[in-house]
PDB file of C-alpha atoms in Angstrom:
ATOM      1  CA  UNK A 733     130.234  70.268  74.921  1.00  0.00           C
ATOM      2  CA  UNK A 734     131.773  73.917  74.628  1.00  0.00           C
ATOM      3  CA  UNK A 735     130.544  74.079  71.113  1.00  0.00           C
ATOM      4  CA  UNK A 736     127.023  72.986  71.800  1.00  0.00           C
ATOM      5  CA  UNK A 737     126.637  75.481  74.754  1.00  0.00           C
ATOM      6  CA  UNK A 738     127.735  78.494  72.193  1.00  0.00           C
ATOM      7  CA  UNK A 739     125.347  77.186  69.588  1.00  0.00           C
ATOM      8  CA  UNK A 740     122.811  77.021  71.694  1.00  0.00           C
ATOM      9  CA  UNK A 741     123.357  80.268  73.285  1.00  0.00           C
ATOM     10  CA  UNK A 742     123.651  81.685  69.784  1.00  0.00           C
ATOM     11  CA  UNK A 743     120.465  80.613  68.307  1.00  0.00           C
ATOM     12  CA  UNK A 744     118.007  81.038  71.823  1.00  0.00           C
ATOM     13  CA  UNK A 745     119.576  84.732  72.426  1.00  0.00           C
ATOM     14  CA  UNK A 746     117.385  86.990  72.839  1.00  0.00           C
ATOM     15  CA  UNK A 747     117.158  89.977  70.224  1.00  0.00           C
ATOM     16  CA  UNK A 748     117.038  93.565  72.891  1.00  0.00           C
ATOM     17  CA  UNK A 749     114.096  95.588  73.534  1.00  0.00           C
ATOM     18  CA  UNK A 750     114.106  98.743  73.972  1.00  0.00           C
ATOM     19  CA  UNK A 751     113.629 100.588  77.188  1.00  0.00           C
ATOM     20  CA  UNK A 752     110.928 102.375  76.125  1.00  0.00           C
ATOM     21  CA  UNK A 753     107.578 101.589  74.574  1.00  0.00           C
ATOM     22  CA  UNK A 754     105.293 104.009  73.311  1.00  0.00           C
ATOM     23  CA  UNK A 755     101.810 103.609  73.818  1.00  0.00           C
ATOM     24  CA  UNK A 756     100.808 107.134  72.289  1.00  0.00           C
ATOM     25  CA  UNK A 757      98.235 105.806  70.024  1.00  0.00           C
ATOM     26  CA  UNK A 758      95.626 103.754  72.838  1.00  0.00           C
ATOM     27  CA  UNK A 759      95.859 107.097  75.013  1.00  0.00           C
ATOM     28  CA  UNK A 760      92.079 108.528  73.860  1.00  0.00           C
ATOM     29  CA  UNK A 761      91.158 105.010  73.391  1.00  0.00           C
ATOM     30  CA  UNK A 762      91.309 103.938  77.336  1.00  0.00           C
ATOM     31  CA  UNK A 763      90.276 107.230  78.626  1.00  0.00           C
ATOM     32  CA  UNK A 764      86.809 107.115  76.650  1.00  0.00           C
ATOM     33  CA  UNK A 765      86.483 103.534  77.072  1.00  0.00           C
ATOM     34  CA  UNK A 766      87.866 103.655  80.897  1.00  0.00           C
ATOM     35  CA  UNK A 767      85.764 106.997  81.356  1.00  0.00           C
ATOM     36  CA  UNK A 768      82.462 106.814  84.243  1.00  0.00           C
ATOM     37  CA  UNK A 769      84.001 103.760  85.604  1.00  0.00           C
ATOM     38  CA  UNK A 770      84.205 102.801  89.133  1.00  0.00           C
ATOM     39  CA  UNK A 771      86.706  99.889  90.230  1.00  0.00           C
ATOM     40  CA  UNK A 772      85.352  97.955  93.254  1.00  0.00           C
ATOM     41  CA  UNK A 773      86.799  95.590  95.745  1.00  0.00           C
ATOM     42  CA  UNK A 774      84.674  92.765  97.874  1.00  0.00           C
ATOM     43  CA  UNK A 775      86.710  92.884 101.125  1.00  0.00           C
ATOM     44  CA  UNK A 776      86.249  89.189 101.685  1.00  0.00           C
ATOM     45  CA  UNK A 777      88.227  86.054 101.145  1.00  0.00           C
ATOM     46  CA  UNK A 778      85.107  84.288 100.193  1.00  0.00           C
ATOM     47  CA  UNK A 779      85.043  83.699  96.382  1.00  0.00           C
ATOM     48  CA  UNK A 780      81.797  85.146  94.679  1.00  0.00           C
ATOM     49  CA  UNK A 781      80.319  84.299  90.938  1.00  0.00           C
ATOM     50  CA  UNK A 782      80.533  87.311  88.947  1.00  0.00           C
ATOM     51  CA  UNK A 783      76.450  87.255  88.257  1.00  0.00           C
ATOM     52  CA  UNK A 784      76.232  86.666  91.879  1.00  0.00           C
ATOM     53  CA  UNK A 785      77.659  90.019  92.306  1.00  0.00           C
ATOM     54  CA  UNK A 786      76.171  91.870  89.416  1.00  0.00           C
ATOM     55  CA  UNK A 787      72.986  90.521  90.834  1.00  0.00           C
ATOM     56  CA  UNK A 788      73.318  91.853  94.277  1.00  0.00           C
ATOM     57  CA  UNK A 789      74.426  95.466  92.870  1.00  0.00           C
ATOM     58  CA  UNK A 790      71.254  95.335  91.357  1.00  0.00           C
ATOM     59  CA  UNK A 791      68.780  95.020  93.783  1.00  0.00           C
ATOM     60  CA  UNK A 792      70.929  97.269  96.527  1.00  0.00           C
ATOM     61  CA  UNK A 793      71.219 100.483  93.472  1.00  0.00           C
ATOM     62  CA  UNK A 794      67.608 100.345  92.137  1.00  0.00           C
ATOM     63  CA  UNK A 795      69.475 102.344  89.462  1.00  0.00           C
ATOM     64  CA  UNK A 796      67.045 102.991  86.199  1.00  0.00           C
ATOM     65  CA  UNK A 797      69.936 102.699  84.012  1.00  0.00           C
ATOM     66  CA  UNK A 798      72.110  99.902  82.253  1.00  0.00           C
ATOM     67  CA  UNK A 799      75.995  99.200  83.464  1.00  0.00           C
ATOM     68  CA  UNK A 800      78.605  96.680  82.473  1.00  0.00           C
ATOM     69  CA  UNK A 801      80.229  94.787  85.176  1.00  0.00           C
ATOM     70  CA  UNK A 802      83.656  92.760  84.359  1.00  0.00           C
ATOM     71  CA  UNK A 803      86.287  90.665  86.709  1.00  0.00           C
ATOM     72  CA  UNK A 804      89.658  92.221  86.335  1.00  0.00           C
ATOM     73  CA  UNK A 805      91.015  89.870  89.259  1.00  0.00           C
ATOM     74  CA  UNK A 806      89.774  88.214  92.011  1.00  0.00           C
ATOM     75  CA  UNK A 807      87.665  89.827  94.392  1.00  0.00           C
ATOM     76  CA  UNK A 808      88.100  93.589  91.906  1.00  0.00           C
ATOM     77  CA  UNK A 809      85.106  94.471  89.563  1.00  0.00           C
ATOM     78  CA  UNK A 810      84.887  97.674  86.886  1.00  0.00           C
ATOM     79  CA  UNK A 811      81.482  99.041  86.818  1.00  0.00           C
ATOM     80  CA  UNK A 812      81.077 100.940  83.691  1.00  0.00           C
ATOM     81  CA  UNK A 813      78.204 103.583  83.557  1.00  0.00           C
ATOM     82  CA  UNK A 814      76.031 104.996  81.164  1.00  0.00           C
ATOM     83  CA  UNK A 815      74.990 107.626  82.799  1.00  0.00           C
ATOM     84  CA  UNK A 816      77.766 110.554  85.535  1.00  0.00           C
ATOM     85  CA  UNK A 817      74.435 110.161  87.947  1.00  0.00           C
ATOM     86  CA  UNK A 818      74.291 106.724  88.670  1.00  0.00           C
ATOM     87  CA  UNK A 819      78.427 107.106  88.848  1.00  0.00           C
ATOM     88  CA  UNK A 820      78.195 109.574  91.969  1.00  0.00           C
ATOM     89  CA  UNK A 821      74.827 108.151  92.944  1.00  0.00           C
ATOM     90  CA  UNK A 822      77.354 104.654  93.821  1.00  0.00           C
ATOM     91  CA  UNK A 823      80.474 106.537  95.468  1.00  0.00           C
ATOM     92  CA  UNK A 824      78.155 108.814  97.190  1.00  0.00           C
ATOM     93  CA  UNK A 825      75.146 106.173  98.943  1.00  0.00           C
ATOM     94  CA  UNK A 826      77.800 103.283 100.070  1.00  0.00           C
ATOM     95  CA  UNK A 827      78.927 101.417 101.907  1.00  0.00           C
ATOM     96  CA  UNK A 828      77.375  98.344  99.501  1.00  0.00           C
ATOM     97  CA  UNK A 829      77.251  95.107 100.747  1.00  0.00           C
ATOM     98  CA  UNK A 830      77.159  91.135  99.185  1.00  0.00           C
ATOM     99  CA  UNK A 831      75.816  88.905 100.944  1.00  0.00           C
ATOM    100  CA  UNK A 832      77.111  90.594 103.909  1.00  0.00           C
ATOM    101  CA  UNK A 833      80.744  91.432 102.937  1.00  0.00           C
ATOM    102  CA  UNK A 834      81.527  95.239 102.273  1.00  0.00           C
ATOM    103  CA  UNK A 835      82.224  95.980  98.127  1.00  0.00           C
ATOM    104  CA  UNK A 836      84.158  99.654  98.242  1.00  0.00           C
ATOM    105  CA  UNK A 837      84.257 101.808  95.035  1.00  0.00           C
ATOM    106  CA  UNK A 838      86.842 104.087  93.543  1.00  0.00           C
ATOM    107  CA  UNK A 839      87.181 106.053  90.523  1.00  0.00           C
ATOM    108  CA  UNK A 840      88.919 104.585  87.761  1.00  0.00           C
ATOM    109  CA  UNK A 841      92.454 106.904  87.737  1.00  0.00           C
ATOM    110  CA  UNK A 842      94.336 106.773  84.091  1.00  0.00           C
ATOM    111  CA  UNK A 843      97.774 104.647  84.240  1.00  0.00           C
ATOM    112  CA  UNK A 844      97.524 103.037  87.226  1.00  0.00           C
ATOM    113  CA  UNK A 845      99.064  99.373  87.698  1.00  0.00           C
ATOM    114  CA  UNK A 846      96.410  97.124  89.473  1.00  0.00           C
ATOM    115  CA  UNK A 847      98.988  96.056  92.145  1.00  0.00           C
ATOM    116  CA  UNK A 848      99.098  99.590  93.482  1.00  0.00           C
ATOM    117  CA  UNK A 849      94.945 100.154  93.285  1.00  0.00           C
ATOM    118  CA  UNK A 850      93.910 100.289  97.287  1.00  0.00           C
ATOM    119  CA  UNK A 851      91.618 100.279  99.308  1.00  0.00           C
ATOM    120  CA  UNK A 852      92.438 100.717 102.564  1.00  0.00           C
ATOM    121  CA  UNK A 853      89.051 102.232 103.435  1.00  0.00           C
ATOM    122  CA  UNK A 854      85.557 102.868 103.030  1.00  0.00           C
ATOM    123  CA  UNK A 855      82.924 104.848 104.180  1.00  0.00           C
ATOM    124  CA  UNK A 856      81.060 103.183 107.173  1.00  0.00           C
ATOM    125  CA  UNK A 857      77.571 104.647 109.219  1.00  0.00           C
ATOM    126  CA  UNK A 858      77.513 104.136 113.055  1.00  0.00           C
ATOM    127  CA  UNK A 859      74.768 104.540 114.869  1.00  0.00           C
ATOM    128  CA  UNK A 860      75.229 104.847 118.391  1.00  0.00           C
ATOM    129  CA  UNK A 861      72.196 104.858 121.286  1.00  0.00           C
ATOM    130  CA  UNK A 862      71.879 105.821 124.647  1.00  0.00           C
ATOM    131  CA  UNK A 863      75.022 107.987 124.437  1.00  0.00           C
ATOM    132  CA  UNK A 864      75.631 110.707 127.194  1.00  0.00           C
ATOM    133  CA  UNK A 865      74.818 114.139 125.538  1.00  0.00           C
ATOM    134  CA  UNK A 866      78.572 115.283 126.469  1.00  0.00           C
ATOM    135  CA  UNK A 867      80.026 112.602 124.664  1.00  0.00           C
ATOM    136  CA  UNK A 868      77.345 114.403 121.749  1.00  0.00           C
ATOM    137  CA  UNK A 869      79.086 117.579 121.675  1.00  0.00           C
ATOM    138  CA  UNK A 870      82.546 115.395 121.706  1.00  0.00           C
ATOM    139  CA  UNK A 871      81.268 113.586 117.981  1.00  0.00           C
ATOM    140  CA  UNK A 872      80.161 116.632 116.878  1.00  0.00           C
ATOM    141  CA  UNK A 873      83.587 118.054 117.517  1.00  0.00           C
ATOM    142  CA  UNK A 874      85.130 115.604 115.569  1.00  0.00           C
ATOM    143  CA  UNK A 875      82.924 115.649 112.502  1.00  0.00           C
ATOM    144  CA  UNK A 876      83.757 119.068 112.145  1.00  0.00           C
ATOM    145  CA  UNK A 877      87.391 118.761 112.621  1.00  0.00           C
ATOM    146  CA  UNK A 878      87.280 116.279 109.643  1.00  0.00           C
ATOM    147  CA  UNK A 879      85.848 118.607 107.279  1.00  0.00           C
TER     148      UNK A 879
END
């Protein structure tokens, strides 16, 4: 049995890799093909179709212009632009919504590992009425605090 366990560990052992890959040569490669790209995230449980989606960002951007839209994992989109206005026209005009359920957007950043790709907020409009005109000045405060 000793002999079978040492042949077998012989011929199924693994050959070492080393610690260290380089990668070098797809550098340019992602960055133009990664470049006016927004990553977005449906903050919903609910499961969407990917047309579904594409559809909805649609008719909420009225953009003029073409984009590619791809799954990278459920619930996270790329968006791909043609053109840097439609890019900052998205990031700067959201929240979006579809069907309801808030989609944030963030720039594509170069090496990052999908696990670690957040987003823990998003831009949100509140529109309060009837409020006392010193609780005015107290929001106004605030907003310029934040700047």
């Amino acid at each position: 049995m000793e002999q079978l366990e040492i042949a077998a560990n012989r011929k199924w052992s693994l050959i070492s890799f080393p610690d260290v890959i380089e990668l070098g040569g797809i550098k340019d490669v992602d960055e133009q093909k990664w470049r006016n790209t927004l990553i977005g995230s449906i903050h919903s449980k609910k499961w969407f179709d990917n047309d579904e989606v594409k559809r909805e960002l649609i008719r909420n951007w009225k953009i003029k212009n073409k984009f590619e839209f791809g799954k990278i994992a459920d619930g996270i989109f790329s968006v791909k632009f043609l053109k840097d206005n439609d890019l900052h026209f998205v990031l700067n005009n959201g929240p979006w919504d579809i069907h309801g359920y808030i989609i944030s957007f963030k720039l594509w950043d170069k090496d990052i590992i999908l696990e670690d790709f957040e987003f823990p907020y998003f831009p949100v409009w509140i529109q309060i009425f009837g409020l006392p005109i010193e609780r005015q000045m107290f929001v106004k405060s605030v907003q310029l605090l934040e700047r």
